[in-house]
Amino acid sequence: EKELAVAARRVSMALVDEVRKELEGDAQRGGRAFDEGDEAVVLTLATAAGVAIDNARLYDAAQRRERWRAAGAEVATALLSGTEPEEVLRLVATRARVLAEASYSCIALPVAAGHLLVEVGDGPPELAGVVLALAGTPLGAVVATGEPLLVSGDAVPQVLSACPVSSALLVPLPTVGGLLIVASAADE
């Protein structure tokens, strides 16, 4: 789906670029300046390219919404069918990583006052069992406020020291006091 949207943009831009090159070539070969007819053709093609790009974006957004809906249904089915809680958590982490096109994700749950333990993850094995301190960190802020937070820049080292992170989305799990962490690796 995403490839289709990208292809539509490329075709639109290639078409406009090809016409521009042809017009430039005609002007150079014939020694004539562009006229109103040339301008009208290019403007028409640019408008068509804009419509194609907008349609590709709308298609991409619709496909993304459908993937999120399907993932939600999959998690709900797992919960209702009696799947083990750890497997449901792993499913949530995996679907969040895939849908966000992230490098890894994990679910951290309270283990002691002011600390979370990474219970399940979809990514490097060194994530499992990592204890995360909450005090003075973006993690603690998300747990305290119950609001999701996108972290990048200077706050990143306070998220996951076990793995290099360039940005992370921290999503609270308010009923259990934990977090879903979806992160992009620093080397990507």
Coordinates of C-alpha atoms in Angstrom, one line a residue:
E1 CA 0.0 0.0 0.0
K2 CA 2.7 2.4 1.0
E3 CA 4.7 1.5 -2.1
L4 CA 1.7 2.4 -4.3
A5 CA 1.4 5.8 -2.7
V6 CA 5.1 6.4 -3.3
A7 CA 4.9 5.2 -6.8
A8 CA 2.0 7.5 -7.6
R9 CA 4.0 10.5 -6.3
R10 CA 7.1 9.4 -8.4
V11 CA 5.0 9.0 -11.6
S12 CA 3.4 12.4 -11.1
M13 CA 6.7 14.1 -10.5
A14 CA 8.4 12.2 -13.4
L15 CA 5.6 13.3 -15.7
V16 CA 6.0 17.0 -14.8
D17 CA 9.8 16.7 -15.0
E18 CA 9.6 15.1 -18.4
V19 CA 7.3 17.8 -19.8
R20 CA 9.6 20.5 -18.4
K21 CA 12.6 18.9 -20.0
E22 CA 10.8 18.6 -23.3
L23 CA 9.7 22.2 -23.2
E24 CA 13.3 23.3 -22.2
G25 CA 14.6 21.2 -25.1
D26 CA 12.1 22.7 -27.5
A27 CA 13.1 26.2 -26.4
Q28 CA 16.8 25.4 -26.7
R29 CA 16.4 23.7 -30.1
G30 CA 14.1 26.2 -31.6
G31 CA 15.5 29.2 -29.9
R32 CA 12.0 30.3 -28.9
A33 CA 10.9 31.5 -25.5
F34 CA 8.1 29.7 -23.5
D35 CA 4.7 31.1 -24.4
E36 CA 1.3 31.1 -22.7
G37 CA 0.5 27.7 -24.2
D38 CA 3.6 26.2 -22.7
E39 CA 2.7 27.7 -19.3
A40 CA -0.9 26.3 -19.5
V41 CA 0.4 22.8 -20.3
V42 CA 2.8 22.8 -17.4
L43 CA 0.2 24.3 -15.0
T44 CA -2.3 21.6 -16.0
L45 CA 0.3 18.9 -15.4
A46 CA 1.3 20.4 -12.1
T47 CA -2.3 20.4 -11.0
A48 CA -2.7 16.8 -12.0
A49 CA 0.4 15.9 -10.1
G50 CA -0.9 17.7 -7.0
V51 CA -4.2 15.8 -7.2
A52 CA -2.3 12.5 -7.6
I53 CA -0.1 13.3 -4.6
D54 CA -3.1 14.2 -2.5
N55 CA -4.9 11.0 -3.5
A56 CA -1.8 8.9 -2.7
R57 CA -1.7 10.6 0.8
L58 CA -5.4 9.9 1.4
Y59 CA -5.0 6.3 0.3
D60 CA -2.0 5.9 2.6
A61 CA -3.9 7.4 5.6
A62 CA -6.9 5.1 4.9
Q63 CA -4.7 2.1 4.7
R64 CA -2.9 3.1 8.0
R65 CA -6.3 3.5 9.8
E66 CA -7.3 0.0 8.5
R67 CA -4.1 -1.6 9.7
W68 CA -4.6 0.0 13.2
R69 CA -8.2 -1.2 13.2
A70 CA -7.2 -4.7 12.3
A71 CA -4.5 -4.7 15.0
G72 CA -7.0 -3.6 17.6
A73 CA -9.4 -6.4 16.6
E74 CA -6.6 -8.9 16.8
V75 CA -5.7 -7.8 20.3
A76 CA -9.4 -7.8 21.4
T77 CA -9.8 -11.3 20.0
A78 CA -6.7 -12.5 21.9
L79 CA -8.1 -11.1 25.1
L80 CA -11.5 -12.6 24.7
S81 CA -10.2 -16.0 23.7
G82 CA -8.3 -16.4 26.9
T83 CA -4.8 -16.0 25.5
E84 CA -2.2 -15.8 28.2
P85 CA -1.6 -12.2 29.4
E86 CA 2.1 -12.2 28.5
E87 CA 1.2 -13.3 24.9
V88 CA -1.4 -10.5 24.6
L89 CA 1.2 -8.0 25.8
R90 CA 3.7 -9.3 23.3
L91 CA 1.1 -9.0 20.6
V92 CA 0.4 -5.4 21.6
A93 CA 4.2 -4.6 21.5
T94 CA 4.7 -6.3 18.1
R95 CA 1.7 -4.6 16.5
A96 CA 2.7 -1.2 17.8
R97 CA 6.2 -1.6 16.5
V98 CA 5.1 -2.8 13.1
L99 CA 2.4 -0.2 12.6
A100 CA 4.6 2.7 13.8
E101 CA 7.4 1.3 11.6
A102 CA 9.7 1.5 14.6
S103 CA 12.9 -0.4 15.4
Y104 CA 11.6 -1.9 18.7
S105 CA 8.9 -1.7 21.3
C106 CA 8.3 -2.9 24.8
I107 CA 5.9 -2.9 27.6
A108 CA 7.1 -2.0 31.1
L109 CA 5.1 -2.6 34.2
P110 CA 5.6 -1.5 37.8
V111 CA 8.1 -3.7 39.7
A112 CA 8.9 -1.5 42.7
A113 CA 8.2 2.1 43.9
G114 CA 9.4 4.4 41.2
H115 CA 10.5 1.7 38.8
L116 CA 9.2 -0.2 35.8
L117 CA 10.4 -3.6 34.5
V118 CA 10.4 -4.4 30.8
E119 CA 8.2 -7.4 30.8
V120 CA 7.8 -8.1 27.0
G121 CA 9.4 -6.6 24.0
D122 CA 9.6 -6.8 20.2
G123 CA 13.2 -6.0 19.5
P124 CA 16.7 -6.7 20.9
P125 CA 16.8 -9.4 23.6
E126 CA 18.7 -7.1 25.9
L127 CA 15.4 -5.2 26.5
A128 CA 13.8 -8.0 28.5
G129 CA 14.2 -7.6 32.2
V130 CA 15.6 -4.0 32.1
V131 CA 14.5 -1.9 35.1
L132 CA 13.6 1.7 34.2
A133 CA 13.7 4.4 36.8
L134 CA 10.8 6.9 36.7
A135 CA 12.1 9.8 38.9
G136 CA 13.1 12.8 36.8
T137 CA 12.6 11.1 33.5
P138 CA 10.2 11.4 30.6
L139 CA 9.0 7.9 31.6
G140 CA 8.0 9.2 35.0
A141 CA 6.2 12.2 33.5
V142 CA 4.1 10.0 31.3
V143 CA 3.1 7.7 34.2
A144 CA 2.3 10.7 36.4
T145 CA 0.3 12.6 33.8
G146 CA -1.3 9.7 31.9
E147 CA -0.5 11.6 28.7
P148 CA 1.5 10.1 25.8
L149 CA 4.8 11.8 25.0
L150 CA 7.0 11.9 21.9
V151 CA 10.6 12.1 23.1
S152 CA 13.6 13.1 21.0
G153 CA 16.8 15.1 21.4
D154 CA 18.3 15.5 24.9
A155 CA 15.5 13.5 26.7
V156 CA 16.2 10.4 24.7
P157 CA 19.0 8.9 26.9
Q158 CA 16.6 8.9 29.8
V159 CA 14.3 6.5 28.0
L160 CA 16.1 3.2 27.3
S161 CA 19.7 2.9 28.2
A162 CA 19.8 -0.7 27.1
C163 CA 19.4 0.2 23.4
P164 CA 20.3 3.3 21.4
V165 CA 17.2 5.4 20.8
S166 CA 16.8 8.4 18.4
S167 CA 13.2 9.0 19.3
A168 CA 10.5 7.2 21.3
L169 CA 6.8 7.4 21.7
L170 CA 5.8 6.7 25.4
V171 CA 2.2 5.7 25.8
P172 CA 0.8 5.2 29.3
L173 CA -1.0 2.1 30.4
P174 CA -3.1 3.8 33.1
T175 CA -4.9 0.8 34.5
V176 CA -1.7 -0.9 35.5
G177 CA 0.7 2.1 35.8
G178 CA 3.0 0.9 33.1
L179 CA 4.1 2.1 29.7
L180 CA 4.2 1.0 26.1
I181 CA 7.4 2.3 24.6
V182 CA 7.8 2.4 20.8
A183 CA 11.3 3.5 19.7
S184 CA 13.4 4.1 16.7
A185 CA 17.0 3.1 16.8
A186 CA 19.7 5.8 16.8
D187 CA 21.4 4.3 13.8
E188 CA 18.4 4.4 11.5

